[in-house]
CSV table of C-alpha atoms in Angstrom, one decimal:
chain,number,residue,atom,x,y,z
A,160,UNK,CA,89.8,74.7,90.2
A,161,UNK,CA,87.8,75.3,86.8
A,162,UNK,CA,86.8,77.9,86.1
A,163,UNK,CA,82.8,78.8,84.7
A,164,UNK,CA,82.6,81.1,81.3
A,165,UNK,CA,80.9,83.9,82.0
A,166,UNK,CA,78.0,84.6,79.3
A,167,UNK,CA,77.1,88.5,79.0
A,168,UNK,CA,73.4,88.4,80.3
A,169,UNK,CA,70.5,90.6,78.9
A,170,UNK,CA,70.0,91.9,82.1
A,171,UNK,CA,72.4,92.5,85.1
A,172,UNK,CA,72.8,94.0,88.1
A,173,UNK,CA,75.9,96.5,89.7
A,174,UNK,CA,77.3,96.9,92.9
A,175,UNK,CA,75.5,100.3,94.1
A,176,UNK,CA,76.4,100.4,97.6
A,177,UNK,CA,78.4,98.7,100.1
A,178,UNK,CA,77.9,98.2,103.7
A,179,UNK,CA,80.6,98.5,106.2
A,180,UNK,CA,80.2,97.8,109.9
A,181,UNK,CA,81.7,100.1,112.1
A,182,UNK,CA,82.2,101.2,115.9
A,183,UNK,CA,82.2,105.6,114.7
A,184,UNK,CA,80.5,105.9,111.3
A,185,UNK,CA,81.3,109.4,111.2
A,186,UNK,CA,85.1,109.0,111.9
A,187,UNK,CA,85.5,106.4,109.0
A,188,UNK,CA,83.0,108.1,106.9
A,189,UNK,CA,85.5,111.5,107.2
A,190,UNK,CA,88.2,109.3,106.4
A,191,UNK,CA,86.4,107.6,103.4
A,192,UNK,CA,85.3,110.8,101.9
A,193,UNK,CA,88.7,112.3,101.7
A,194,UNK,CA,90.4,109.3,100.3
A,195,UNK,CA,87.7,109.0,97.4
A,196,UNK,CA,86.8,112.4,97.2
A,197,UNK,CA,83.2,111.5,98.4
A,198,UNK,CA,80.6,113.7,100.0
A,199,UNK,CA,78.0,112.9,103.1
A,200,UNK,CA,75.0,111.8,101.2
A,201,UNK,CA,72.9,110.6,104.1
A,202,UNK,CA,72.8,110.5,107.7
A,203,UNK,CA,70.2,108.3,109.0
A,204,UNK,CA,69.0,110.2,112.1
A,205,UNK,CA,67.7,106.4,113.6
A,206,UNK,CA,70.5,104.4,114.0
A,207,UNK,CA,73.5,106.9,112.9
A,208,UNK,CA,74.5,105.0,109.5
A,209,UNK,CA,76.6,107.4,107.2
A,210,UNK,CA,76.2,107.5,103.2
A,211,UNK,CA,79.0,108.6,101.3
A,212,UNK,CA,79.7,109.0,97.7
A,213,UNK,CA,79.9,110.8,94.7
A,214,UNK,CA,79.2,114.5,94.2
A,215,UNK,CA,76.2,113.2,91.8
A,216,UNK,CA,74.7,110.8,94.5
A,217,UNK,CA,73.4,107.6,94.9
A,218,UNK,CA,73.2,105.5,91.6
A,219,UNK,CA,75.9,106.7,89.1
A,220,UNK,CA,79.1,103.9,88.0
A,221,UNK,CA,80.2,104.4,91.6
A,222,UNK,CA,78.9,102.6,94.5
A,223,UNK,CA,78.4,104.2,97.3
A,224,UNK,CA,79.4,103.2,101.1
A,225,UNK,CA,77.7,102.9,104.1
A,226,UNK,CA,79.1,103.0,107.4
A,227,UNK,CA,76.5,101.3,109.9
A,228,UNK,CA,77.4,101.3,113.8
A,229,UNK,CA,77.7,98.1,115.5
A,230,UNK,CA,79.0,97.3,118.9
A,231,UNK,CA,80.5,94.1,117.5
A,232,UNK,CA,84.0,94.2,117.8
A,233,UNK,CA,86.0,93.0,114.3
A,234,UNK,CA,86.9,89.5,114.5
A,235,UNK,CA,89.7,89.2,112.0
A,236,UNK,CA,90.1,89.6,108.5
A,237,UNK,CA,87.4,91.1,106.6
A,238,UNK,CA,86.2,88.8,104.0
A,239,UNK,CA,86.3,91.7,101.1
A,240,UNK,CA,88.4,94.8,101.1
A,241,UNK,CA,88.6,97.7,99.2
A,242,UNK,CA,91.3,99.0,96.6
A,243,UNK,CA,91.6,102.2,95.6
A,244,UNK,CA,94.0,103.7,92.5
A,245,UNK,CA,95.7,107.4,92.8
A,246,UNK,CA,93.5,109.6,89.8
A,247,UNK,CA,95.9,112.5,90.1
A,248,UNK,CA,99.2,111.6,91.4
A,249,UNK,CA,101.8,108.6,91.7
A,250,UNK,CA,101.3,106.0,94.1
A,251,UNK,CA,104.0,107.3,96.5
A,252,UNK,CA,102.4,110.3,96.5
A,253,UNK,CA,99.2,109.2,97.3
A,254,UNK,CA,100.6,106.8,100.0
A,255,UNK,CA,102.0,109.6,101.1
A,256,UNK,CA,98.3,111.6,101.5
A,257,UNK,CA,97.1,108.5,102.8
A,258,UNK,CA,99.1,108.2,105.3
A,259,UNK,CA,98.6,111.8,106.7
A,260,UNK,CA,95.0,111.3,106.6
A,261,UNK,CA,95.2,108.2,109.4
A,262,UNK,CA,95.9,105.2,106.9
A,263,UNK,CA,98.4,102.5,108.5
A,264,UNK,CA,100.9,100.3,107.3
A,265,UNK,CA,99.6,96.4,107.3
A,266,UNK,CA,101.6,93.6,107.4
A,267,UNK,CA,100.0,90.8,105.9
A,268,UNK,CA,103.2,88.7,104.9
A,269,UNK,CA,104.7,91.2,101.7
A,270,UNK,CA,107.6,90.3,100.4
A,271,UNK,CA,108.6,93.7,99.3
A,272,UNK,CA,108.7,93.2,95.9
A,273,UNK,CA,104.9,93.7,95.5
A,274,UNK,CA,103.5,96.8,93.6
A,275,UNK,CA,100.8,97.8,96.0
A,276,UNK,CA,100.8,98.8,99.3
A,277,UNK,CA,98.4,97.3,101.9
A,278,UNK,CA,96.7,99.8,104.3
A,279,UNK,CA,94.7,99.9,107.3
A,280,UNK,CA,91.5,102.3,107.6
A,281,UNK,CA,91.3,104.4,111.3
A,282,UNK,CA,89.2,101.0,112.5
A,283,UNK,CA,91.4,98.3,111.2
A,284,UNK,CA,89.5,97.4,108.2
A,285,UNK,CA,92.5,96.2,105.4
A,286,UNK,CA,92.5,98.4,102.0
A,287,UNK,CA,95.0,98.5,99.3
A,288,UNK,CA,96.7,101.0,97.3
A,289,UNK,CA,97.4,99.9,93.8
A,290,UNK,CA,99.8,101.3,91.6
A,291,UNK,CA,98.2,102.0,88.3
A,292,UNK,CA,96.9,105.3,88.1
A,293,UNK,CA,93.1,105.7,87.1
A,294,UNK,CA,91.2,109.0,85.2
């Protein structure tokens, strides 16, 4: 595979929020808030969606998530997961935390040698736990 240079452009965009189908927004968006440290943002009163994200709101360096209700049931793998980093702890701490809050172990063929930990959300949806810690 070859790989294309990346030029810096004049002009780019940033991820600002991310959409995530789910069957109870407000479950995973409880879930979500505590692992990040987020806040409810937005509840769209219409269809039940759920905003989460920083204290400072929509449009800072972190994108925010939204959980939008589907029926749909999840039909394998998610083609993009999420990885988070511990900010005040070690990892084993926070897998720990993470773990009380209603993360799940995932196997997805580890070896046991690997320095992250692969996690399940409340609905199934794969997540990470890397090992760096992040200020």
């Amino acid at each position: 595979m070859r790989l294309m240079p990346c030029r810096v452009p004049i002009m780019a965009c940033r991820i600002s929020e991310l959409v995530i189908d789910c069957r109870d927004p407000q479950r995973l968006a409880a879930f979500w808030c505590e692992v990040l440290g987020f806040v409810v943002l937005d509840i769209d009163i219409d269809d039940g969606a759920v905003e989460i994200g920083p204290r400072e709101g929509f449009g800072g360096l972190q994108p925010t998530l939204v959980f939008s209700p589907t029926t749909e049931p999840k039909a394998g793998k998610l083609p993009l997961h999420i990885d988070v980093n511990a900010t005040d702890r070690d990892q084993d701490a926070e897998l720990e935390r993470l773990l009380k809050l209603g993360a799940r172990p995932a196997d997805i063929g580890q070896t046991g040698e690997e320095t992250w930990h692969c996690l399940v959300d409340p609905e199934g949806n794969e997540f990470c736990l890397l090992r760096a810690r992040l200020s």
